């Protein structure tokens, strides 16, 4: 099922169980090579999500701000973006240009992500593709500026969202997850992949 909320294209149930399980395997391999970490924010608080990346650069945050880093904080390179993720990007965006970064966020029990814009990229002409795996997450969609009325939708395992066009800089966040609502991840939690063209 395809829905559009405030310019975000939402493909509910796009990935079947086998595709979801295969992506979890891909994520596990990325996290073995580039372990998950909880970044510090410029506000001096650790993020509640754990994250790593695949691609030529990885999204990174520390006390000095948000950026894309050419290497994992451990010093090694980021693994390549898995083929199935690139295939999904090409299928749903129709673009010949592949993403530079696939950020992998893991939401454990109690993790959330405050309202923000994705604006650390050089150009906002490219969409952001977001894939949800595991426990359901309450995704809030706001406006082009902070504040105002918002709309929320539960993103479930296998749902894919394309945030592009006029909605590329729309504020969004994850209020909470429904821990234990999916059996995809043996220890529970939610994985979200976001692919972005960075340069
Ligand atoms: C993000 O905005 O980076 C993550 C969105 C999500 O977890 O669904
Ligand atoms: Mn975001």
mmCIF file of C-alpha atoms and ligand atoms in Angstrom:
data_model
loop_
_atom_site.group_PDB
_atom_site.id
_atom_site.type_symbol
_atom_site.label_atom_id
_atom_site.label_comp_id
_atom_site.label_asym_id
_atom_site.label_seq_id
_atom_site.Cartn_x
_atom_site.Cartn_y
_atom_site.Cartn_z
ATOM 1 C CA UNK A 1 0.000 0.000 0.000
ATOM 2 C CA UNK A 2 1.267 3.434 -0.917
ATOM 3 C CA UNK A 3 0.365 6.550 1.031
ATOM 4 C CA UNK A 4 1.540 10.124 0.947
ATOM 5 C CA UNK A 5 1.705 12.188 4.103
ATOM 6 C CA UNK A 6 2.901 15.774 3.719
ATOM 7 C CA UNK A 7 4.999 14.829 0.697
ATOM 8 C CA UNK A 8 6.570 11.742 2.268
ATOM 9 C CA UNK A 9 5.910 8.662 0.117
ATOM 10 C CA UNK A 10 5.156 5.753 2.418
ATOM 11 C CA UNK A 11 5.327 2.218 1.044
ATOM 12 C CA UNK A 12 3.627 0.143 3.748
ATOM 13 C CA UNK A 13 4.667 -3.508 3.796
ATOM 14 C CA UNK A 14 7.003 -3.066 0.841
ATOM 15 C CA UNK A 15 9.500 -5.720 1.979
ATOM 16 C CA UNK A 16 8.308 -9.265 2.621
ATOM 17 C CA UNK A 17 9.566 -11.385 5.520
ATOM 18 C CA UNK A 18 12.409 -12.939 3.507
ATOM 19 C CA UNK A 19 13.648 -9.547 2.283
ATOM 20 C CA UNK A 20 13.505 -8.176 5.829
ATOM 21 C CA UNK A 21 15.488 -11.130 7.202
ATOM 22 C CA UNK A 22 18.080 -10.760 4.440
ATOM 23 C CA UNK A 23 18.496 -7.066 5.251
ATOM 24 C CA UNK A 24 19.000 -7.882 8.937
ATOM 25 C CA UNK A 25 21.819 -10.210 7.845
ATOM 26 C CA UNK A 26 23.317 -7.367 5.791
ATOM 27 C CA UNK A 27 23.079 -5.005 8.770
ATOM 28 C CA UNK A 28 24.732 -7.570 11.021
ATOM 29 C CA UNK A 29 27.676 -7.885 8.618
ATOM 30 C CA UNK A 30 28.069 -4.108 8.419
ATOM 31 C CA UNK A 31 27.976 -3.837 12.228
ATOM 32 C CA UNK A 32 30.600 -6.578 12.577
ATOM 33 C CA UNK A 33 33.011 -4.578 10.419
ATOM 34 C CA UNK A 34 31.953 -1.146 11.728
ATOM 35 C CA UNK A 35 30.550 -1.546 15.264
ATOM 36 C CA UNK A 36 27.554 0.465 16.436
ATOM 37 C CA UNK A 37 28.214 3.432 18.732
ATOM 38 C CA UNK A 38 26.141 6.104 20.491
ATOM 39 C CA UNK A 39 27.324 9.523 19.318
ATOM 40 C CA UNK A 40 27.506 12.585 21.513
ATOM 41 C CA UNK A 41 25.400 15.494 20.372
ATOM 42 C CA UNK A 42 26.548 19.119 20.210
ATOM 43 C CA UNK A 43 24.317 19.611 23.272
ATOM 44 C CA UNK A 44 26.551 17.274 25.263
ATOM 45 C CA UNK A 45 24.015 14.491 25.589
ATOM 46 C CA UNK A 46 24.486 11.018 24.142
ATOM 47 C CA UNK A 47 21.955 10.008 21.512
ATOM 48 C CA UNK A 48 19.649 7.203 22.663
ATOM 49 C CA UNK A 49 19.993 5.383 19.338
ATOM 50 C CA UNK A 50 23.071 3.367 18.454
ATOM 51 C CA UNK A 51 24.366 3.753 14.941
ATOM 52 C CA UNK A 52 26.846 2.855 12.272
ATOM 53 C CA UNK A 53 27.012 3.442 8.528
ATOM 54 C CA UNK A 54 27.820 1.830 5.201
ATOM 55 C CA UNK A 55 29.098 3.732 2.199
ATOM 56 C CA UNK A 56 31.980 6.021 1.287
ATOM 57 C CA UNK A 57 31.142 8.201 4.296
ATOM 58 C CA UNK A 58 29.246 7.680 7.556
ATOM 59 C CA UNK A 59 27.022 10.088 9.430
ATOM 60 C CA UNK A 60 28.726 11.258 12.581
ATOM 61 C CA UNK A 61 27.995 13.520 15.528
ATOM 62 C CA UNK A 62 30.126 14.835 18.344
ATOM 63 C CA UNK A 63 30.418 17.915 20.516
ATOM 64 C CA UNK A 64 31.428 20.038 17.527
ATOM 65 C CA UNK A 65 28.387 19.169 15.399
ATOM 66 C CA UNK A 66 27.018 16.829 12.746
ATOM 67 C CA UNK A 67 29.041 15.712 9.764
ATOM 68 C CA UNK A 68 29.847 12.892 7.387
ATOM 69 C CA UNK A 69 33.086 11.146 8.276
ATOM 70 C CA UNK A 70 35.309 9.243 5.821
ATOM 71 C CA UNK A 71 36.163 6.677 8.516
ATOM 72 C CA UNK A 72 34.483 4.887 11.407
ATOM 73 C CA UNK A 73 35.476 6.356 14.820
ATOM 74 C CA UNK A 74 37.535 3.177 15.357
ATOM 75 C CA UNK A 75 39.724 4.229 12.419
ATOM 76 C CA UNK A 76 38.616 1.723 9.786
ATOM 77 C CA UNK A 77 36.653 2.348 6.582
ATOM 78 C CA UNK A 78 32.869 2.023 6.417
ATOM 79 C CA UNK A 79 31.751 -1.165 4.641
ATOM 80 C CA UNK A 80 30.102 -0.800 1.221
ATOM 81 C CA UNK A 81 26.331 -0.270 1.049
ATOM 82 C CA UNK A 82 24.744 -3.750 0.706
ATOM 83 C CA UNK A 83 23.510 -4.642 -2.777
ATOM 84 C CA UNK A 84 19.905 -5.189 -1.646
ATOM 85 C CA UNK A 85 19.813 -1.672 -0.195
ATOM 86 C CA UNK A 86 21.132 -0.175 -3.433
ATOM 87 C CA UNK A 87 18.550 -2.196 -5.389
ATOM 88 C CA UNK A 88 15.768 -0.794 -3.197
ATOM 89 C CA UNK A 89 17.085 2.758 -3.658
ATOM 90 C CA UNK A 90 17.130 2.351 -7.448
ATOM 91 C CA UNK A 91 13.678 0.748 -7.472
ATOM 92 C CA UNK A 92 11.910 3.385 -5.368
ATOM 93 C CA UNK A 93 13.766 6.561 -6.332
ATOM 94 C CA UNK A 94 14.297 5.693 -9.995
ATOM 95 C CA UNK A 95 17.645 7.449 -9.805
ATOM 96 C CA UNK A 96 20.857 6.488 -11.609
ATOM 97 C CA UNK A 97 22.879 8.238 -8.880
ATOM 98 C CA UNK A 98 23.490 5.882 -5.945
ATOM 99 C CA UNK A 99 23.583 7.094 -2.328
ATOM 100 C CA UNK A 100 26.930 7.823 -0.663
ATOM 101 C CA UNK A 101 25.815 6.844 2.820
ATOM 102 C CA UNK A 102 23.465 4.341 4.397
ATOM 103 C CA UNK A 103 23.077 5.294 8.051
ATOM 104 C CA UNK A 104 21.972 2.410 10.254
ATOM 105 C CA UNK A 105 20.145 3.385 13.445
ATOM 106 C CA UNK A 106 19.269 0.891 16.164
ATOM 107 C CA UNK A 107 16.516 1.816 18.609
ATOM 108 C CA UNK A 108 16.596 -0.273 21.785
ATOM 109 C CA UNK A 109 13.899 -0.076 24.437
ATOM 110 C CA UNK A 110 13.236 3.581 25.276
ATOM 111 C CA UNK A 111 15.260 5.008 22.368
ATOM 112 C CA UNK A 112 13.837 7.901 20.379
ATOM 113 C CA UNK A 113 14.886 10.557 17.945
ATOM 114 C CA UNK A 114 13.885 14.196 18.362
ATOM 115 C CA UNK A 115 12.360 16.272 15.581
ATOM 116 C CA UNK A 116 15.037 17.308 13.082
ATOM 117 C CA UNK A 117 15.738 18.000 9.429
ATOM 118 C CA UNK A 118 18.208 15.929 7.394
ATOM 119 C CA UNK A 119 20.412 18.793 6.278
ATOM 120 C CA UNK A 120 24.030 17.696 6.547
ATOM 121 C CA UNK A 121 24.231 16.952 2.815
ATOM 122 C CA UNK A 122 25.644 19.231 0.108
ATOM 123 C CA UNK A 123 22.401 19.272 -1.894
ATOM 124 C CA UNK A 124 18.770 18.690 -0.984
ATOM 125 C CA UNK A 125 17.799 17.845 -4.545
ATOM 126 C CA UNK A 126 18.171 14.139 -3.821
ATOM 127 C CA UNK A 127 15.635 12.173 -1.759
ATOM 128 C CA UNK A 128 16.306 10.283 1.454
ATOM 129 C CA UNK A 129 15.182 6.658 1.507
ATOM 130 C CA UNK A 130 14.252 5.158 4.882
ATOM 131 C CA UNK A 131 13.710 1.450 5.637
ATOM 132 C CA UNK A 132 12.170 0.169 8.869
ATOM 133 C CA UNK A 133 12.974 -3.277 10.315
ATOM 134 C CA UNK A 134 11.890 -4.917 13.566
ATOM 135 C CA UNK A 135 9.745 -3.231 16.191
ATOM 136 C CA UNK A 136 7.230 -0.575 15.172
ATOM 137 C CA UNK A 137 8.240 3.065 15.583
ATOM 138 C CA UNK A 138 5.966 6.077 15.930
ATOM 139 C CA UNK A 139 7.180 8.403 13.179
ATOM 140 C CA UNK A 140 6.188 12.056 13.460
ATOM 141 C CA UNK A 141 6.053 14.318 10.416
ATOM 142 C CA UNK A 142 6.075 18.069 10.913
ATOM 143 C CA UNK A 143 6.689 21.081 8.733
ATOM 144 C CA UNK A 144 9.431 22.905 6.834
ATOM 145 C CA UNK A 145 10.136 24.915 9.974
ATOM 146 C CA UNK A 146 10.236 23.718 13.566
ATOM 147 C CA UNK A 147 6.902 23.523 15.395
ATOM 148 C CA UNK A 148 3.337 23.605 14.157
ATOM 149 C CA UNK A 149 0.878 20.771 13.753
ATOM 150 C CA UNK A 150 2.279 17.316 13.071
ATOM 151 C CA UNK A 151 0.998 13.957 11.854
ATOM 152 C CA UNK A 152 2.196 10.586 13.116
ATOM 153 C CA UNK A 153 2.268 7.115 11.621
ATOM 154 C CA UNK A 154 3.470 3.805 12.995
ATOM 155 C CA UNK A 155 6.272 2.529 10.768
ATOM 156 C CA UNK A 156 6.418 -1.244 10.866
ATOM 157 C CA UNK A 157 8.940 -3.802 9.714
ATOM 158 C CA UNK A 158 9.187 -3.765 5.922
ATOM 159 C CA UNK A 159 7.848 -0.226 5.491
ATOM 160 C CA UNK A 160 9.881 2.115 3.300
ATOM 161 C CA UNK A 161 9.607 5.908 3.174
ATOM 162 C CA UNK A 162 10.937 8.247 0.486
ATOM 163 C CA UNK A 163 11.428 11.808 1.698
ATOM 164 C CA UNK A 164 12.078 14.027 -1.290
ATOM 165 C CA UNK A 165 10.963 16.919 -3.427
ATOM 166 C CA UNK A 166 9.286 19.712 -1.500
ATOM 167 C CA UNK A 167 9.311 17.492 1.614
ATOM 168 C CA UNK A 168 13.069 16.912 1.599
ATOM 169 C CA UNK A 169 13.646 19.332 4.490
ATOM 170 C CA UNK A 170 10.483 18.527 6.431
ATOM 171 C CA UNK A 171 11.017 18.037 10.155
ATOM 172 C CA UNK A 172 10.573 14.451 11.354
ATOM 173 C CA UNK A 173 11.407 12.261 14.323
ATOM 174 C CA UNK A 174 10.604 9.053 16.173
ATOM 175 C CA UNK A 175 8.686 9.532 19.438
ATOM 176 C CA UNK A 176 8.976 5.971 20.672
ATOM 177 C CA UNK A 177 9.101 2.385 19.619
ATOM 178 C CA UNK A 178 6.760 -0.429 20.556
ATOM 179 C CA UNK A 179 9.449 -2.631 22.044
ATOM 180 C CA UNK A 180 8.848 -6.341 21.401
ATOM 181 C CA UNK A 181 6.138 -5.783 18.768
ATOM 182 C CA UNK A 182 8.095 -7.674 16.077
ATOM 183 C CA UNK A 183 9.906 -11.005 16.155
ATOM 184 C CA UNK A 184 12.361 -10.061 13.391
ATOM 185 C CA UNK A 185 15.184 -9.191 15.785
ATOM 186 C CA UNK A 186 15.760 -11.879 18.444
ATOM 187 C CA UNK A 187 16.553 -9.293 21.120
ATOM 188 C CA UNK A 188 13.883 -6.820 20.009
ATOM 189 C CA UNK A 189 14.332 -3.228 18.957
ATOM 190 C CA UNK A 190 14.034 -1.319 15.726
ATOM 191 C CA UNK A 191 16.506 -0.808 12.901
ATOM 192 C CA UNK A 192 16.124 2.093 10.521
ATOM 193 C CA UNK A 193 18.281 2.528 7.435
ATOM 194 C CA UNK A 194 18.480 5.939 5.786
ATOM 195 C CA UNK A 195 20.253 6.309 2.455
ATOM 196 C CA UNK A 196 21.446 9.696 1.316
ATOM 197 C CA UNK A 197 23.379 11.338 -1.478
ATOM 198 C CA UNK A 198 25.907 13.387 0.485
ATOM 199 C CA UNK A 199 28.065 15.239 -2.079
HETATM 200 C C1 LIG B 1 16.055 9.491 10.898
HETATM 201 O O1 LIG B 1 15.340 10.461 10.691
HETATM 202 O O2 LIG B 1 17.283 9.551 10.777
HETATM 203 C C2 LIG B 1 15.476 8.187 11.323
HETATM 204 C C3 LIG B 1 14.046 8.031 10.988
HETATM 205 C C4 LIG B 1 13.520 6.725 11.502
HETATM 206 O O3 LIG B 1 14.118 6.113 12.380
HETATM 207 O O4 LIG B 1 12.458 6.291 11.012
HETATM 208 MN MN1 LIG B 2 16.188 12.135 9.685
#
